[in-house]
Amino acid sequence: MKTVRVVAAVIRDKDKVFATCRGYGEFKGGWEFPGGKIEANETNKQALIREIKEELDIDIEVNELIDRIEYDYPDFHLSMDCFWCKIIGGHLVLKEASNAKWLTKDNIDSVLWLAADRLIIDQIKGSL
């Protein structure tokens, strides 16, 4: 099975985290933490900074790794490094997502998370 390596930004503002709703493709309508694939010759942090700028038009500071999620989707294995991040510049613009929300530990379960992202929700709740 093919392995896809990605990075995800858990963008935090005090007691809230930012989530996006996939606006295209096989997983359209599912909620996730924004991010994307790591390109050749990029570090995880460089990839995350680039992806968030492309998808949301903001600059972020990438902080500590929360966890690496390993998940088998039907057609591929996902290896996703999730990092705490904060916005350091720009204005949020949804360039690829169909929707977005700031969520707290009280309503983080109110969206339909994609399977891999769901695996990190309890860890995030424990830190909010």
PDB file of C-alpha atoms in Angstrom:
ATOM      1  CA  MET A   1       0.000   0.000   0.000  1.00  0.00           C
ATOM      2  CA  LYS A   2       1.263   3.471  -0.905  1.00  0.00           C
ATOM      3  CA  THR A   3       2.202   5.761   2.013  1.00  0.00           C
ATOM      4  CA  VAL A   4       1.294   9.443   1.785  1.00  0.00           C
ATOM      5  CA  ARG A   5       3.243  11.749   4.129  1.00  0.00           C
ATOM      6  CA  VAL A   6       1.460  14.938   5.161  1.00  0.00           C
ATOM      7  CA  VAL A   7       1.596  17.660   7.785  1.00  0.00           C
ATOM      8  CA  ALA A   8      -1.327  19.293   9.569  1.00  0.00           C
ATOM      9  CA  ALA A   9      -1.593  22.591  11.426  1.00  0.00           C
ATOM     10  CA  VAL A  10      -3.593  22.704  14.620  1.00  0.00           C
ATOM     11  CA  ILE A  11      -3.873  26.482  14.629  1.00  0.00           C
ATOM     12  CA  ARG A  12      -4.627  27.634  18.141  1.00  0.00           C
ATOM     13  CA  ASP A  13      -5.966  30.913  19.480  1.00  0.00           C
ATOM     14  CA  LYS A  14      -6.298  30.675  23.270  1.00  0.00           C
ATOM     15  CA  ASP A  15      -8.992  27.996  23.855  1.00  0.00           C
ATOM     16  CA  LYS A  16      -9.960  27.526  20.179  1.00  0.00           C
ATOM     17  CA  VAL A  17      -8.533  25.580  17.232  1.00  0.00           C
ATOM     18  CA  PHE A  18      -9.172  26.168  13.542  1.00  0.00           C
ATOM     19  CA  ALA A  19     -10.688  23.435  11.362  1.00  0.00           C
ATOM     20  CA  THR A  20     -11.572  23.395   7.670  1.00  0.00           C
ATOM     21  CA  CYS A  21     -14.119  21.478   5.630  1.00  0.00           C
ATOM     22  CA  ARG A  22     -12.674  19.764   2.555  1.00  0.00           C
ATOM     23  CA  GLY A  23     -14.083  21.478  -0.526  1.00  0.00           C
ATOM     24  CA  TYR A  24     -13.026  18.984  -3.202  1.00  0.00           C
ATOM     25  CA  GLY A  25     -12.123  15.393  -4.017  1.00  0.00           C
ATOM     26  CA  GLU A  26     -12.874  12.039  -2.480  1.00  0.00           C
ATOM     27  CA  PHE A  27     -13.143  13.417   1.065  1.00  0.00           C
ATOM     28  CA  LYS A  28     -15.246  16.485   0.185  1.00  0.00           C
ATOM     29  CA  GLY A  29     -17.374  17.595   3.123  1.00  0.00           C
ATOM     30  CA  GLY A  30     -15.118  16.053   5.766  1.00  0.00           C
ATOM     31  CA  TRP A  31     -13.521  18.236   8.418  1.00  0.00           C
ATOM     32  CA  GLU A  32      -9.778  18.323   8.958  1.00  0.00           C
ATOM     33  CA  PHE A  33      -6.892  20.349  10.241  1.00  0.00           C
ATOM     34  CA  PRO A  34      -5.393  22.254   7.295  1.00  0.00           C
ATOM     35  CA  GLY A  35      -2.113  21.178   5.756  1.00  0.00           C
ATOM     36  CA  GLY A  36      -0.911  18.985   2.945  1.00  0.00           C
ATOM     37  CA  LYS A  37       1.784  16.878   1.348  1.00  0.00           C
ATOM     38  CA  ILE A  38       5.482  17.313   1.984  1.00  0.00           C
ATOM     39  CA  GLU A  39       7.398  18.055  -1.216  1.00  0.00           C
ATOM     40  CA  ALA A  40      10.897  16.811  -2.033  1.00  0.00           C
ATOM     41  CA  ASN A  41      13.648  18.678  -0.162  1.00  0.00           C
ATOM     42  CA  GLU A  42      11.206  20.222   2.347  1.00  0.00           C
ATOM     43  CA  THR A  43      11.203  19.782   6.096  1.00  0.00           C
ATOM     44  CA  ASN A  44       7.874  19.137   7.807  1.00  0.00           C
ATOM     45  CA  LYS A  45       7.788  22.689   9.110  1.00  0.00           C
ATOM     46  CA  GLN A  46       8.642  24.227   5.712  1.00  0.00           C
ATOM     47  CA  ALA A  47       5.876  22.164   4.086  1.00  0.00           C
ATOM     48  CA  LEU A  48       3.355  23.261   6.692  1.00  0.00           C
ATOM     49  CA  ILE A  49       4.226  26.959   6.347  1.00  0.00           C
ATOM     50  CA  ARG A  50       3.927  26.677   2.536  1.00  0.00           C
ATOM     51  CA  GLU A  51       0.659  24.716   2.582  1.00  0.00           C
ATOM     52  CA  ILE A  52      -1.050  27.084   5.037  1.00  0.00           C
ATOM     53  CA  LYS A  53       0.022  30.106   2.988  1.00  0.00           C
ATOM     54  CA  GLU A  54      -1.366  28.429  -0.168  1.00  0.00           C
ATOM     55  CA  GLU A  55      -4.644  27.293   1.427  1.00  0.00           C
ATOM     56  CA  LEU A  56      -5.438  30.101   3.878  1.00  0.00           C
ATOM     57  CA  ASP A  57      -3.236  33.067   2.868  1.00  0.00           C
ATOM     58  CA  ILE A  58      -1.810  33.416   6.385  1.00  0.00           C
ATOM     59  CA  ASP A  59       1.635  33.132   7.917  1.00  0.00           C
ATOM     60  CA  ILE A  60       2.026  30.730  10.811  1.00  0.00           C
ATOM     61  CA  GLU A  61       4.560  29.874  13.445  1.00  0.00           C
ATOM     62  CA  VAL A  62       5.000  26.106  13.689  1.00  0.00           C
ATOM     63  CA  ASN A  63       5.519  24.963  17.258  1.00  0.00           C
ATOM     64  CA  GLU A  64       5.811  21.540  18.873  1.00  0.00           C
ATOM     65  CA  LEU A  65       4.718  18.270  17.333  1.00  0.00           C
ATOM     66  CA  ILE A  66       1.493  17.015  18.910  1.00  0.00           C
ATOM     67  CA  ASP A  67       1.672  13.511  17.426  1.00  0.00           C
ATOM     68  CA  ARG A  68       2.196  11.471  14.289  1.00  0.00           C
ATOM     69  CA  ILE A  69      -1.026   9.826  13.147  1.00  0.00           C
ATOM     70  CA  GLU A  70      -0.811   6.604  11.144  1.00  0.00           C
ATOM     71  CA  TYR A  71      -4.045   5.604   9.420  1.00  0.00           C
ATOM     72  CA  ASP A  72      -4.971   3.127   6.679  1.00  0.00           C
ATOM     73  CA  TYR A  73      -7.513   4.502   4.227  1.00  0.00           C
ATOM     74  CA  PRO A  74      -8.803   1.975   1.657  1.00  0.00           C
ATOM     75  CA  ASP A  75      -6.353   3.063  -1.082  1.00  0.00           C
ATOM     76  CA  PHE A  76      -3.348   4.403   0.860  1.00  0.00           C
ATOM     77  CA  HIS A  77      -1.627   4.660   4.231  1.00  0.00           C
ATOM     78  CA  LEU A  78      -1.576   8.180   5.701  1.00  0.00           C
ATOM     79  CA  SER A  79       1.287   9.311   7.908  1.00  0.00           C
ATOM     80  CA  MET A  80       0.381  12.738   9.293  1.00  0.00           C
ATOM     81  CA  ASP A  81       2.504  14.895  11.588  1.00  0.00           C
ATOM     82  CA  CYS A  82       0.269  17.306  13.523  1.00  0.00           C
ATOM     83  CA  PHE A  83       1.813  20.480  14.946  1.00  0.00           C
ATOM     84  CA  TRP A  84       0.580  23.225  17.240  1.00  0.00           C
ATOM     85  CA  CYS A  85       0.636  26.469  15.248  1.00  0.00           C
ATOM     86  CA  LYS A  86      -0.297  30.098  15.673  1.00  0.00           C
ATOM     87  CA  ILE A  87      -1.113  32.835  13.199  1.00  0.00           C
ATOM     88  CA  ILE A  88       1.606  35.476  12.937  1.00  0.00           C
ATOM     89  CA  GLY A  89       0.369  37.429   9.902  1.00  0.00           C
ATOM     90  CA  GLY A  90      -2.134  37.824   7.105  1.00  0.00           C
ATOM     91  CA  HIS A  91      -5.905  37.540   6.934  1.00  0.00           C
ATOM     92  CA  LEU A  92      -7.647  34.158   6.725  1.00  0.00           C
ATOM     93  CA  VAL A  93      -8.966  33.425   3.229  1.00  0.00           C
ATOM     94  CA  LEU A  94     -10.436  30.006   2.346  1.00  0.00           C
ATOM     95  CA  LYS A  95      -8.785  29.179  -0.985  1.00  0.00           C
ATOM     96  CA  GLU A  96      -9.558  25.426  -1.032  1.00  0.00           C
ATOM     97  CA  ALA A  97     -11.896  24.687   1.867  1.00  0.00           C
ATOM     98  CA  SER A  98     -15.661  25.067   1.556  1.00  0.00           C
ATOM     99  CA  ASN A  99     -16.104  26.094   5.199  1.00  0.00           C
ATOM    100  CA  ALA A 100     -14.115  26.686   8.366  1.00  0.00           C
ATOM    101  CA  LYS A 101     -14.758  27.082  12.086  1.00  0.00           C
ATOM    102  CA  TRP A 102     -12.984  27.955  15.289  1.00  0.00           C
ATOM    103  CA  LEU A 103     -13.796  25.120  17.696  1.00  0.00           C
ATOM    104  CA  THR A 104     -13.481  24.768  21.468  1.00  0.00           C
ATOM    105  CA  LYS A 105     -13.213  21.580  23.518  1.00  0.00           C
ATOM    106  CA  ASP A 106     -16.979  21.882  24.066  1.00  0.00           C
ATOM    107  CA  ASN A 107     -17.906  21.834  20.368  1.00  0.00           C
ATOM    108  CA  ILE A 108     -14.927  20.148  18.698  1.00  0.00           C
ATOM    109  CA  ASP A 109     -17.029  16.992  18.266  1.00  0.00           C
ATOM    110  CA  SER A 110     -19.784  18.924  16.449  1.00  0.00           C
ATOM    111  CA  VAL A 111     -18.229  18.452  12.987  1.00  0.00           C
ATOM    112  CA  LEU A 112     -17.762  15.272  10.954  1.00  0.00           C
ATOM    113  CA  TRP A 113     -13.985  14.741  11.166  1.00  0.00           C
ATOM    114  CA  LEU A 114     -12.094  12.750   8.559  1.00  0.00           C
ATOM    115  CA  ALA A 115     -10.996   9.430  10.067  1.00  0.00           C
ATOM    116  CA  ALA A 116      -7.292  10.247  10.498  1.00  0.00           C
ATOM    117  CA  ASP A 117      -7.960  13.674  12.039  1.00  0.00           C
ATOM    118  CA  ARG A 118     -10.446  12.156  14.479  1.00  0.00           C
ATOM    119  CA  LEU A 119      -7.566  10.193  16.048  1.00  0.00           C
ATOM    120  CA  ILE A 120      -5.946  13.335  17.476  1.00  0.00           C
ATOM    121  CA  ILE A 121      -9.062  15.077  18.814  1.00  0.00           C
ATOM    122  CA  ASP A 122      -8.794  13.723  22.380  1.00  0.00           C
ATOM    123  CA  GLN A 123      -5.193  14.933  22.664  1.00  0.00           C
ATOM    124  CA  ILE A 124      -6.220  18.385  21.451  1.00  0.00           C
ATOM    125  CA  LYS A 125      -9.210  18.525  23.814  1.00  0.00           C
ATOM    126  CA  GLY A 126      -6.894  17.766  26.698  1.00  0.00           C
ATOM    127  CA  SER A 127      -4.795  20.824  25.864  1.00  0.00           C
ATOM    128  CA  LEU A 128      -7.595  23.358  25.360  1.00  0.00           C
TER     129      LEU A 128
END
